[in-house]
Short mmCIF file of C-alpha atoms and ligand atoms in Angstrom, two decimals:
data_model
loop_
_atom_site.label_atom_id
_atom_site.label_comp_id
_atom_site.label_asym_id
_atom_site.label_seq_id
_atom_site.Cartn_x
_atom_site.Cartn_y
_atom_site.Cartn_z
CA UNK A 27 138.30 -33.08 256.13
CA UNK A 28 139.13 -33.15 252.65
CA UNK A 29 137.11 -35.54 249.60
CA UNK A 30 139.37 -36.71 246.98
CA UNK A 31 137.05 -37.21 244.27
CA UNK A 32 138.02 -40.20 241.02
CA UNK A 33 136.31 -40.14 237.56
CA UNK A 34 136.63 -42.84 235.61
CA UNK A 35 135.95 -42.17 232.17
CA UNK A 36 139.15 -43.55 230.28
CA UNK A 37 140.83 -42.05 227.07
CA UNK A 38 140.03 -38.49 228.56
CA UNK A 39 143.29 -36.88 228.14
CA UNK A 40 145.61 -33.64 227.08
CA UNK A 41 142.89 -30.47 226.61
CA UNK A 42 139.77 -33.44 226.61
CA UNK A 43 141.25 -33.85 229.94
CA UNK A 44 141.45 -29.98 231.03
CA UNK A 45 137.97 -29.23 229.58
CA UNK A 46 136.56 -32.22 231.83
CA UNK A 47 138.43 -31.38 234.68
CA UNK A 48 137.41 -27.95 234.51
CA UNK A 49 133.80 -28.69 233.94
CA UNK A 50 133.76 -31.13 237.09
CA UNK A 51 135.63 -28.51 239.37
CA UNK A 52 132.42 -25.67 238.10
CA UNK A 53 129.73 -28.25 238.74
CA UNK A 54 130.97 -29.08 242.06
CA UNK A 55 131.33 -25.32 243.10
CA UNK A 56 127.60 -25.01 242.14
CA UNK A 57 126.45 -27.78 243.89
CA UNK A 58 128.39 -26.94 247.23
CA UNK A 59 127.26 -23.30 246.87
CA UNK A 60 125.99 -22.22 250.16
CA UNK A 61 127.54 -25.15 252.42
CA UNK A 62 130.30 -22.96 253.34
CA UNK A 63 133.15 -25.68 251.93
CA UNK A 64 136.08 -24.56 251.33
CA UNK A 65 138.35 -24.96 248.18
CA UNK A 66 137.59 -27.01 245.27
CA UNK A 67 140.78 -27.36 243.13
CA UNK A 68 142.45 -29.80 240.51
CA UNK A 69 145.42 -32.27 240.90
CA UNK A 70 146.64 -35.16 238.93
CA UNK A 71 143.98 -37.32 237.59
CA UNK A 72 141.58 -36.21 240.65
CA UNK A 73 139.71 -33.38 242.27
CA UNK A 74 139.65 -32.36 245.75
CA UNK A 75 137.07 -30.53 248.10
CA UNK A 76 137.92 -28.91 251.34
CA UNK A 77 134.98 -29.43 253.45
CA UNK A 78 135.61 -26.02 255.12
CA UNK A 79 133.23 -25.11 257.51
CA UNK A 80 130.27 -27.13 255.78
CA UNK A 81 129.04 -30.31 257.67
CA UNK A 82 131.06 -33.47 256.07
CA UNK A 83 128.05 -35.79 255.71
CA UNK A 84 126.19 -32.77 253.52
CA UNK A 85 128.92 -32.28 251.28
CA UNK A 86 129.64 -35.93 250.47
CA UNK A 87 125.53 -36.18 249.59
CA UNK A 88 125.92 -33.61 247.30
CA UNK A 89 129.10 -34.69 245.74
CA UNK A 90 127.64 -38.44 245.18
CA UNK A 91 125.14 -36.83 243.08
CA UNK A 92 127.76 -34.67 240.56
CA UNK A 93 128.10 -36.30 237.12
CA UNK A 94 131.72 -37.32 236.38
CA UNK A 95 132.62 -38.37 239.66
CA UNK A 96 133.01 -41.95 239.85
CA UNK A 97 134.08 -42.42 243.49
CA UNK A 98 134.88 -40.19 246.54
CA UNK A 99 137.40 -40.88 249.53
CA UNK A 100 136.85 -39.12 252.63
CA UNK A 101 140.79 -38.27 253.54
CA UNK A 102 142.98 -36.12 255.71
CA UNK A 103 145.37 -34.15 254.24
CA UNK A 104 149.34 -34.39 255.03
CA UNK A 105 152.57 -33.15 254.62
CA UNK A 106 154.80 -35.64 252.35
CA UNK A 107 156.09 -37.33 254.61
CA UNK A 108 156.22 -41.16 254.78
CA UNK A 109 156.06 -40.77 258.85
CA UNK A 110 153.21 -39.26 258.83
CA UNK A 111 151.60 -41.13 256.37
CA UNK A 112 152.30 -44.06 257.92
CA UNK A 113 150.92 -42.58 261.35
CA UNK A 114 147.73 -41.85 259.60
CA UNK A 115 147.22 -45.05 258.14
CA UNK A 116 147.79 -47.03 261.66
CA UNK A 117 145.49 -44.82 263.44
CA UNK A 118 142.60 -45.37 260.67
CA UNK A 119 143.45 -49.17 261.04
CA UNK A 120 144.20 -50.03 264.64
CA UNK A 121 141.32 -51.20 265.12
CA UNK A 122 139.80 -52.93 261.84
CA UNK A 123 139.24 -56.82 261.97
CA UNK A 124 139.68 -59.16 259.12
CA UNK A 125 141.51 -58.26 255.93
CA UNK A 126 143.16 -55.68 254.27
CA UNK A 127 145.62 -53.84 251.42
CA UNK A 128 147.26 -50.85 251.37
CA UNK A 129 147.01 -49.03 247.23
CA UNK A 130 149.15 -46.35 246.63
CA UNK A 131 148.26 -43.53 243.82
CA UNK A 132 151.93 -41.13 243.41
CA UNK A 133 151.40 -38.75 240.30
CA UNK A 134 154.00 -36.66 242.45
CA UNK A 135 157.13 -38.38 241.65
CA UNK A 136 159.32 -35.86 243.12
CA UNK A 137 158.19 -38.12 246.21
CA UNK A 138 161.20 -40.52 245.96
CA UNK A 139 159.67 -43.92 247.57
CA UNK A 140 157.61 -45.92 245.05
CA UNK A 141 154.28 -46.57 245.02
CA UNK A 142 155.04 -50.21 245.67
CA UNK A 143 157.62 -49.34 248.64
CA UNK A 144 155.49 -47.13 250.24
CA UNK A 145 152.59 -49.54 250.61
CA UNK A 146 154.92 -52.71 251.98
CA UNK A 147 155.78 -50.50 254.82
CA UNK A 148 152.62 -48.61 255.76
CA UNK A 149 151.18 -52.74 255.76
CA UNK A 150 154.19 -53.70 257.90
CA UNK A 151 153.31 -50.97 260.17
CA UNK A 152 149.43 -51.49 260.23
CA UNK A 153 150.26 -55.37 261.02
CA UNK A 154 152.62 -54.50 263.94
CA UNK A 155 149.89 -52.10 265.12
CA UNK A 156 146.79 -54.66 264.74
CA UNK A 157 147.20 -58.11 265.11
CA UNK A 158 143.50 -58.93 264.12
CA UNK A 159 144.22 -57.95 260.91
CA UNK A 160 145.88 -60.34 257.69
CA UNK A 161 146.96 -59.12 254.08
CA UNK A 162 144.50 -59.66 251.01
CA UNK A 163 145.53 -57.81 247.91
CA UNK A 164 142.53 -59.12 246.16
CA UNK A 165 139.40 -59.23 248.41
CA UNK A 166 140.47 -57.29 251.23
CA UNK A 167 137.78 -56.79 253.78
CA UNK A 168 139.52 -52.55 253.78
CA UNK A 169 141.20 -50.83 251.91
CA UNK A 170 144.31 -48.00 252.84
CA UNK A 171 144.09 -45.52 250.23
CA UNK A 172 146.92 -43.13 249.88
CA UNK A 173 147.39 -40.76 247.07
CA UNK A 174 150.43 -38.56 246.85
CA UNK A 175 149.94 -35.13 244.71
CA UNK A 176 152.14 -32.36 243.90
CA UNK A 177 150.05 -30.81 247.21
CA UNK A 178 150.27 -33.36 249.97
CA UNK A 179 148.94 -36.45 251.05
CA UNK A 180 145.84 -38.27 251.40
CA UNK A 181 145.08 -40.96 253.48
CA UNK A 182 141.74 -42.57 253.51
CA UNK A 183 140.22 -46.31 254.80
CA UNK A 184 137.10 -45.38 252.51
CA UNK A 185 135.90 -44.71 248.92
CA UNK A 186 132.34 -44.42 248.23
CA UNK A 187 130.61 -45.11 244.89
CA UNK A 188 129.31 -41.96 243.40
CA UNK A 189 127.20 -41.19 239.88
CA UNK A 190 129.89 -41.70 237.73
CA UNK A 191 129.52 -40.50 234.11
CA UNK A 192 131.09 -37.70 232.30
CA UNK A 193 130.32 -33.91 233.97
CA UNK A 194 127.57 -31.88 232.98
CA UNK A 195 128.34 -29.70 230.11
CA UNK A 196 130.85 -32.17 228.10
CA UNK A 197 127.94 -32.97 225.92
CA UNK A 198 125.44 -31.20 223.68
CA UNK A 199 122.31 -30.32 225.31
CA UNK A 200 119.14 -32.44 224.92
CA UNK A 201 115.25 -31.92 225.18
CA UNK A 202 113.96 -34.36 227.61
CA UNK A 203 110.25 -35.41 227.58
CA UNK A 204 109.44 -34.83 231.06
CA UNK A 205 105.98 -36.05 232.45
CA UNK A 206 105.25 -36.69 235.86
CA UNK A 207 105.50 -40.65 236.01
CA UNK A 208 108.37 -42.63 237.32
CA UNK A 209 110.32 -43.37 233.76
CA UNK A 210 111.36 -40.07 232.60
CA UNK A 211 112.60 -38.51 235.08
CA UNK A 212 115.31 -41.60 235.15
CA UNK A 213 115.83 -41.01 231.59
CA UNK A 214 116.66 -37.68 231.79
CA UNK A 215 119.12 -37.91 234.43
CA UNK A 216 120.79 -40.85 232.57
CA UNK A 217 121.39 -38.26 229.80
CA UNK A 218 122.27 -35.47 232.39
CA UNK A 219 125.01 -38.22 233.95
CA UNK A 220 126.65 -38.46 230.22
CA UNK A 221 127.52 -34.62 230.23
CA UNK A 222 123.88 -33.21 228.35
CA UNK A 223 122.77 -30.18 229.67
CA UNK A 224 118.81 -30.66 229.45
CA UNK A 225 115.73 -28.29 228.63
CA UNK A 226 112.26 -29.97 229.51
CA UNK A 227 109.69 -30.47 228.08
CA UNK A 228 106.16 -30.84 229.55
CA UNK A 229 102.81 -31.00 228.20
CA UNK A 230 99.66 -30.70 230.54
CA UNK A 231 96.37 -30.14 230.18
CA UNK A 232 95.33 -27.45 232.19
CA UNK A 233 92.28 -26.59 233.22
CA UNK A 234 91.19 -29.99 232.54
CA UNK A 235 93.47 -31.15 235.10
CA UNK A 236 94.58 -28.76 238.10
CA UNK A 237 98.53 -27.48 238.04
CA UNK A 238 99.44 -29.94 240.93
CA UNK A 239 100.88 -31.95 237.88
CA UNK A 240 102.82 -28.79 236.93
CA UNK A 241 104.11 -28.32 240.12
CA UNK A 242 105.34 -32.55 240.38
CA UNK A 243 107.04 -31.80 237.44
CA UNK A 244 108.58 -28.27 238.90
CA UNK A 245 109.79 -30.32 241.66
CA UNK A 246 111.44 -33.16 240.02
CA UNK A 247 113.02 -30.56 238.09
CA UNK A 248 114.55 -29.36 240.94
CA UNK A 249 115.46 -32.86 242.38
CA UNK A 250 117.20 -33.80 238.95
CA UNK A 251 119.21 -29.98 239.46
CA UNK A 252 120.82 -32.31 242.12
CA UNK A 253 123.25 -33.44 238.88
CA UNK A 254 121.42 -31.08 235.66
CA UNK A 255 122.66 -28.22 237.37
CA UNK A 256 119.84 -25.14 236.23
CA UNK A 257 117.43 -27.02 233.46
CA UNK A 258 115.22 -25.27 231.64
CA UNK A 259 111.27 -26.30 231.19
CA UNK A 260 109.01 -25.49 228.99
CA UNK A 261 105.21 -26.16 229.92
CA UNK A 262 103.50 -26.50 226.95
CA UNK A 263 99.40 -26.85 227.28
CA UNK A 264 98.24 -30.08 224.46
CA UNK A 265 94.41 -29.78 225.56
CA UNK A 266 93.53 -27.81 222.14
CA UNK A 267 95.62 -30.13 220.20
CA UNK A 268 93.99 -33.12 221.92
CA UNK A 269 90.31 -32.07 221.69
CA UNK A 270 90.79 -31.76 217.81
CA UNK A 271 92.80 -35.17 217.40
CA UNK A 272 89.52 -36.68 219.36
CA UNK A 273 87.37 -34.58 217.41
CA UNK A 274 88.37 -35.65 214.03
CA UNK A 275 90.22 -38.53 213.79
CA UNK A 276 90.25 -42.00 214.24
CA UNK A 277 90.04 -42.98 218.29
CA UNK A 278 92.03 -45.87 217.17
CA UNK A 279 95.10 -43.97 216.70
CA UNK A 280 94.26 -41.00 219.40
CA UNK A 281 97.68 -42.11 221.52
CA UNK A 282 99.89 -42.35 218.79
CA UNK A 283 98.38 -39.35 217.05
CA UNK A 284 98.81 -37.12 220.46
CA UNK A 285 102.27 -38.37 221.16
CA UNK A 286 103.01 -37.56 217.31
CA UNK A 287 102.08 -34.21 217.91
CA UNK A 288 104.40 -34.19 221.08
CA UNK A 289 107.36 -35.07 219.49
CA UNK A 290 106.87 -32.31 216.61
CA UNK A 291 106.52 -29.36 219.29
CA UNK A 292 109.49 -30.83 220.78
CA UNK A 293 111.47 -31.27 218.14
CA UNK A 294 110.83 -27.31 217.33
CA UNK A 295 111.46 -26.20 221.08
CA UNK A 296 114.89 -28.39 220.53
CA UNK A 297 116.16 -26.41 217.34
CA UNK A 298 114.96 -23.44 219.26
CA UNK A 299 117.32 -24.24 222.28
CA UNK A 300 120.09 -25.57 220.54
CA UNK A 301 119.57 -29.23 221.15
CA UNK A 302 120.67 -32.24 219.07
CA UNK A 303 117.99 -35.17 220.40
CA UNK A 304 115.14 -35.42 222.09
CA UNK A 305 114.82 -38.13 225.45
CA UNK A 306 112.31 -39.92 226.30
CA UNK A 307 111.33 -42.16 229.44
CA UNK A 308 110.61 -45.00 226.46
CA UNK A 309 111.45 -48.90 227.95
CA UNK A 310 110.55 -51.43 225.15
CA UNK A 311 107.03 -53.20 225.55
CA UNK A 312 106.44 -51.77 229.25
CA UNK A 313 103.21 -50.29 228.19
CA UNK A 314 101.25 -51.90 225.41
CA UNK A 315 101.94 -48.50 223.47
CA UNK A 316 105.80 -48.93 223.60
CA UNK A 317 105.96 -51.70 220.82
CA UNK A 318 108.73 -50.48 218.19
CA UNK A 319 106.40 -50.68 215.29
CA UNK A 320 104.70 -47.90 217.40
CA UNK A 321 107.77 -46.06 218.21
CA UNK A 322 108.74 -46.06 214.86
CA UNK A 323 105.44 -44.41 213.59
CA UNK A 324 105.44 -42.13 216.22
CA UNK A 325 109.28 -40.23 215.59
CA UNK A 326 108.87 -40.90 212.35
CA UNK A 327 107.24 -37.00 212.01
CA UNK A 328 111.05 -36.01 213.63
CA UNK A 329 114.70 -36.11 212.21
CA UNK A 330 116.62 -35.07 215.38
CA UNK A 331 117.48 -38.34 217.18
CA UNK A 332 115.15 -39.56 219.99
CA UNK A 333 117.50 -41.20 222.91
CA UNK A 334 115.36 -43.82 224.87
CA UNK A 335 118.35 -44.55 227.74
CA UNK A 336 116.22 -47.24 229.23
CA UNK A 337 114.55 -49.38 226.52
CA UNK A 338 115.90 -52.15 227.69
CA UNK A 339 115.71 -51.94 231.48
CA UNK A 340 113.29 -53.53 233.80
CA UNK A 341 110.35 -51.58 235.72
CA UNK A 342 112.20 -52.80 238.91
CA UNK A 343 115.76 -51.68 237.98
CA UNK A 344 114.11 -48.27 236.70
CA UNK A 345 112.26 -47.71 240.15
CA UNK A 346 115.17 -48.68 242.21
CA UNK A 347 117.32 -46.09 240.09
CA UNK A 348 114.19 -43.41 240.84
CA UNK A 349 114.66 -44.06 244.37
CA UNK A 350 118.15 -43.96 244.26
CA UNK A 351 118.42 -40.23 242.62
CA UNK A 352 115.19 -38.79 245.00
CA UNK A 353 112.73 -38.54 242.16
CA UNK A 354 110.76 -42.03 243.21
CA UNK A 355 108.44 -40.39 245.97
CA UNK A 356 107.09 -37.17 243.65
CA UNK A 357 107.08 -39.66 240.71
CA UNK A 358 104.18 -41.87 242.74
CA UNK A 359 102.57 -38.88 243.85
CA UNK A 360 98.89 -38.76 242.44
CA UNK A 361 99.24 -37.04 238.62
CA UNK A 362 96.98 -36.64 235.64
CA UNK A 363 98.90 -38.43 232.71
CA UNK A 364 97.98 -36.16 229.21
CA UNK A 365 97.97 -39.51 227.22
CA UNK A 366 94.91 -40.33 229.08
CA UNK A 367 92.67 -37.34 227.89
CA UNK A 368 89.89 -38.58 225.84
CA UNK A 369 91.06 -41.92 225.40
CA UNK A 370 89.25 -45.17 224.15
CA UNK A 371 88.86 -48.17 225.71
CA UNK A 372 90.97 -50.35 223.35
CA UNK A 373 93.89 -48.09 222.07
CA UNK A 374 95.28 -49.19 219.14
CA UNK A 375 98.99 -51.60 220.10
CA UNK A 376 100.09 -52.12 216.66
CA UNK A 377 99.60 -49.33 214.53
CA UNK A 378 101.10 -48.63 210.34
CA UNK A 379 102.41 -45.35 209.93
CA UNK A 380 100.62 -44.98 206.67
CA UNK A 381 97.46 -45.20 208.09
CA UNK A 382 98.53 -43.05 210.91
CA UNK A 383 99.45 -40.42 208.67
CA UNK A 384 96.26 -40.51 206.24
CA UNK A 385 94.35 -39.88 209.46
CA UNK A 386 96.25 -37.14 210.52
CA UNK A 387 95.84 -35.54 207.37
CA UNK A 388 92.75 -34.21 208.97
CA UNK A 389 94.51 -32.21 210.77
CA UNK A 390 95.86 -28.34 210.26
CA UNK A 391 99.13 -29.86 212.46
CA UNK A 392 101.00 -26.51 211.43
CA UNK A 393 98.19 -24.36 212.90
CA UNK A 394 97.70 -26.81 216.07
CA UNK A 395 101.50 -26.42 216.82
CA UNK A 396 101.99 -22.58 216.28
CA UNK A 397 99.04 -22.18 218.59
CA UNK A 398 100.41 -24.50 221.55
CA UNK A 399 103.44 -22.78 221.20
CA UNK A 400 102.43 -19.11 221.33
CA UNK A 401 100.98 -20.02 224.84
CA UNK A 402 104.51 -22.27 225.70
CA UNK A 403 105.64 -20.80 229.24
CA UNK A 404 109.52 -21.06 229.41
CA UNK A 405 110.82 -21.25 233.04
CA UNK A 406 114.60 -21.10 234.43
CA UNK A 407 114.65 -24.04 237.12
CA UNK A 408 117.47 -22.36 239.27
CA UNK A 409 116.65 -24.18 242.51
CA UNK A 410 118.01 -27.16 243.64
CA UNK A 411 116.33 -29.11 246.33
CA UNK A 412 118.51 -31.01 248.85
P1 ATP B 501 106.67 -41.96 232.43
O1 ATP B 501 106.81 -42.84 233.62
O2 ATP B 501 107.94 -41.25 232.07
O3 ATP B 501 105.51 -41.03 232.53
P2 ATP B 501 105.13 -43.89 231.00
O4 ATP B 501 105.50 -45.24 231.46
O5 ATP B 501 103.92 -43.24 231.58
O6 ATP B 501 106.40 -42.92 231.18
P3 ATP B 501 104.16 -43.16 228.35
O7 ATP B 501 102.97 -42.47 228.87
O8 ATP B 501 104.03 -44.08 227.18
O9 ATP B 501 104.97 -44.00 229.41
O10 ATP B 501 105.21 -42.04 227.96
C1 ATP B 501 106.42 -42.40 227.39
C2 ATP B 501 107.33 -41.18 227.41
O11 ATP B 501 106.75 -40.08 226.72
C3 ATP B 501 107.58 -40.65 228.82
O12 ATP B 501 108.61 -41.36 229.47
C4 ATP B 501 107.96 -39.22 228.52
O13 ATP B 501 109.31 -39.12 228.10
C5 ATP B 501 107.04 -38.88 227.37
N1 ATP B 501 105.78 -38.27 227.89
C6 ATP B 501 104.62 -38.89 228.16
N2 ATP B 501 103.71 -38.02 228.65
C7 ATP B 501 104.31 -36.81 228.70
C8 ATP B 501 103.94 -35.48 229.11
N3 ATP B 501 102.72 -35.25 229.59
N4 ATP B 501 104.84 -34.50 229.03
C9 ATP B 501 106.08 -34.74 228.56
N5 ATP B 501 106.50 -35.95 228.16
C10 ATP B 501 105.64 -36.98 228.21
MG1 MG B 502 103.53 -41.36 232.30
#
């Protein structure tokens, strides 16, 4: 069995086009690794993956998961050979109901008959073979897909949706805000799915909670490796930062104070690792602290961009996206949340970043941060889990 994998980006082309190729053919290699598949190579405008010896249905989980592809046709592979083709397509079809169109794909024009020609006849010959079946070209009930590259043919009555996106390692890399909740895990592999290699960050606040919430965020790590191939995390402990904050400064402000302080460290961990923005799990108004005046007053301590892929999605649309990439069951697992450390009853919604900033003058923040960060453990997250 072979997978005949589509991206769709458009406007990728000459060396855009090799670099993105390439990167797609490395990613999938990676992700396959141990399956036992066999060859993963390049052809016109598509990539294809010998399932070798690996089991079909694994492969095609994994490959629905790699940034950059957009869909993915299980197909056999033939000679050039309209016969055969033809053959093929008839035995995938003989015994369909309802409606159908053959679309032909031939980057290999050195294969005389048209695109055009070559689906009229494999039709005709599906029709003669399956009188249940009648012609839609534009809502077919099934599809024939047939490509025809410089290596052979490939027939397929399937094409399943896959990530889509452009492949990991296109973009620049990012620092993601990772905590253990449902929202930025999503967020992160939004950026991931655009081609940004990502470096986490998390903040805990250990011993005041246990590590179980380290180890949540360990293991969504290595759920989101299923597309950012080998992240990086860095655990970085807030509780010292915190205490002082509630120590000396206005309780009002203790959320937006904290999450000032967050952004700071991870702003420096970013220029450390050679990342242009940070990403957070951010949707506009979800939690009374995600107002934009509060935003605002909160990156304002930052220059590096701060990407918020899903301000403006829904909880539901967020969750169903959680569930769809495997991070929705560790997200709902029972976490401590650092935000809630210390915290008043009424935290402040609205909040001026003048008066944010006089009360933070309290603060040594240059002290707080080098301390945090002399204790930062930096972990490789090699591991995928499947
Ligand atoms: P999430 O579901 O991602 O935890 P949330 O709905 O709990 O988000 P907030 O607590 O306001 O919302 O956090 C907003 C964003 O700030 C998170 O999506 C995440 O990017 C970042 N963040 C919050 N807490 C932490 C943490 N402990 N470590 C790292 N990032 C955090
Ligand atoms: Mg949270």
């Amino acid at each position: 069995m072979t997978f005949v994998v589509h991206y769709a980006e458009l406007g990728i082309k000459g060396n855009n086009r090799d670099f993105f190729e390439e990167k797609l053919v490395s990613n999938i290699k990676t992700q396959l690794k141990g399956l036992k598949a066999g060859a993963v190579m390049r052809s016109t405008g598509m990539v294809r993956v010998e399932a070798g010896e690996a089991d079909p249905i694994e492969v095609l989980k994994r490959l629905k998961m790699v940034a950059g592809a957009a869909t993915i046709s299980p197909a056999t592979r033939l000679e050039l050979d309209a016969d055969l083709i033809t053959k093929e397509a008839v035995r995938l079809f003989v015994s369909k109901k309802g409606s159908f169109r053959v679309t032909v794909r031939r980057p290999n024009k050195r294969f005389l008959t048209t695109s055009q020609d070559l689906a009229a006849a494999v039709g005709a010959a599906i029709l003669d073979a399956n009188p249940d079946l009648h012609v839609d070209l534009n809502t077919p009930n099934h599809v024939c897909w047939i490509e025809i590259t410089d290596h052979g043919a490939y027939v397929s009555d399937e094409k399943v949706k896959a990530a889509g996106g452009l492949p990991l390692g296109t973009g620049g890399k990012l620092v993601s805000l990772l905590s253990g909740g449902i929202d930025s895990p999503v967020a992160s592999w939004m950026m991931a799915r655009r081609g940004a290699p990502l470096h986490y960050v998390h903040f805990h606040n250990f011993p005041y909670t246990d590590r179980a919430s380290i180890d949540i965020v360990k293991d969504l790590a290595r759920v989101l490796n299923r597309t950012a191939i080998r992240a990086t995390l860095s655990l970085i402990n807030l509780t010292p930062i915190q205490e002082e904050i509630a120590a000396v400064c206005n309780p009002q402000y203790r959320v937006i104070l904290y999450r000032r302080m967050m952004f700071r460290i991870a702003e420096r961990i970013a220029l450390r690792e050679d990342a242009g923005g940070l990403v957070t799990g951010e949707s506009l108004g979800q939690v009374a602290s995600q107002t934009v005046e509060n935003m605002r007053t909160i990156e304002a301590v930052t220059v590096i961009p701060v990407l918020r892929p899903l301000i403006g999605m829904d909880k539901e649309e967020i969750m169903a996206r959680a569930r769809q990439i495997g991070t929705y069951e560790l997200s709902i697992l029972p976490h401590s949340d650092c935000c809630s450390l210390f915290m008043p009853p009424n935290p402040a919604t609205k909040s001026l970043e003048t008066l944010v900033a006089e009360d933070e003058k309290k603060l040594d923040v240059e002290k707080l941060i080098e301390a945090v960060l002399k204790e930062e453990e930096r972990l490789d997250m090699k591991d995928v889990s499947w």
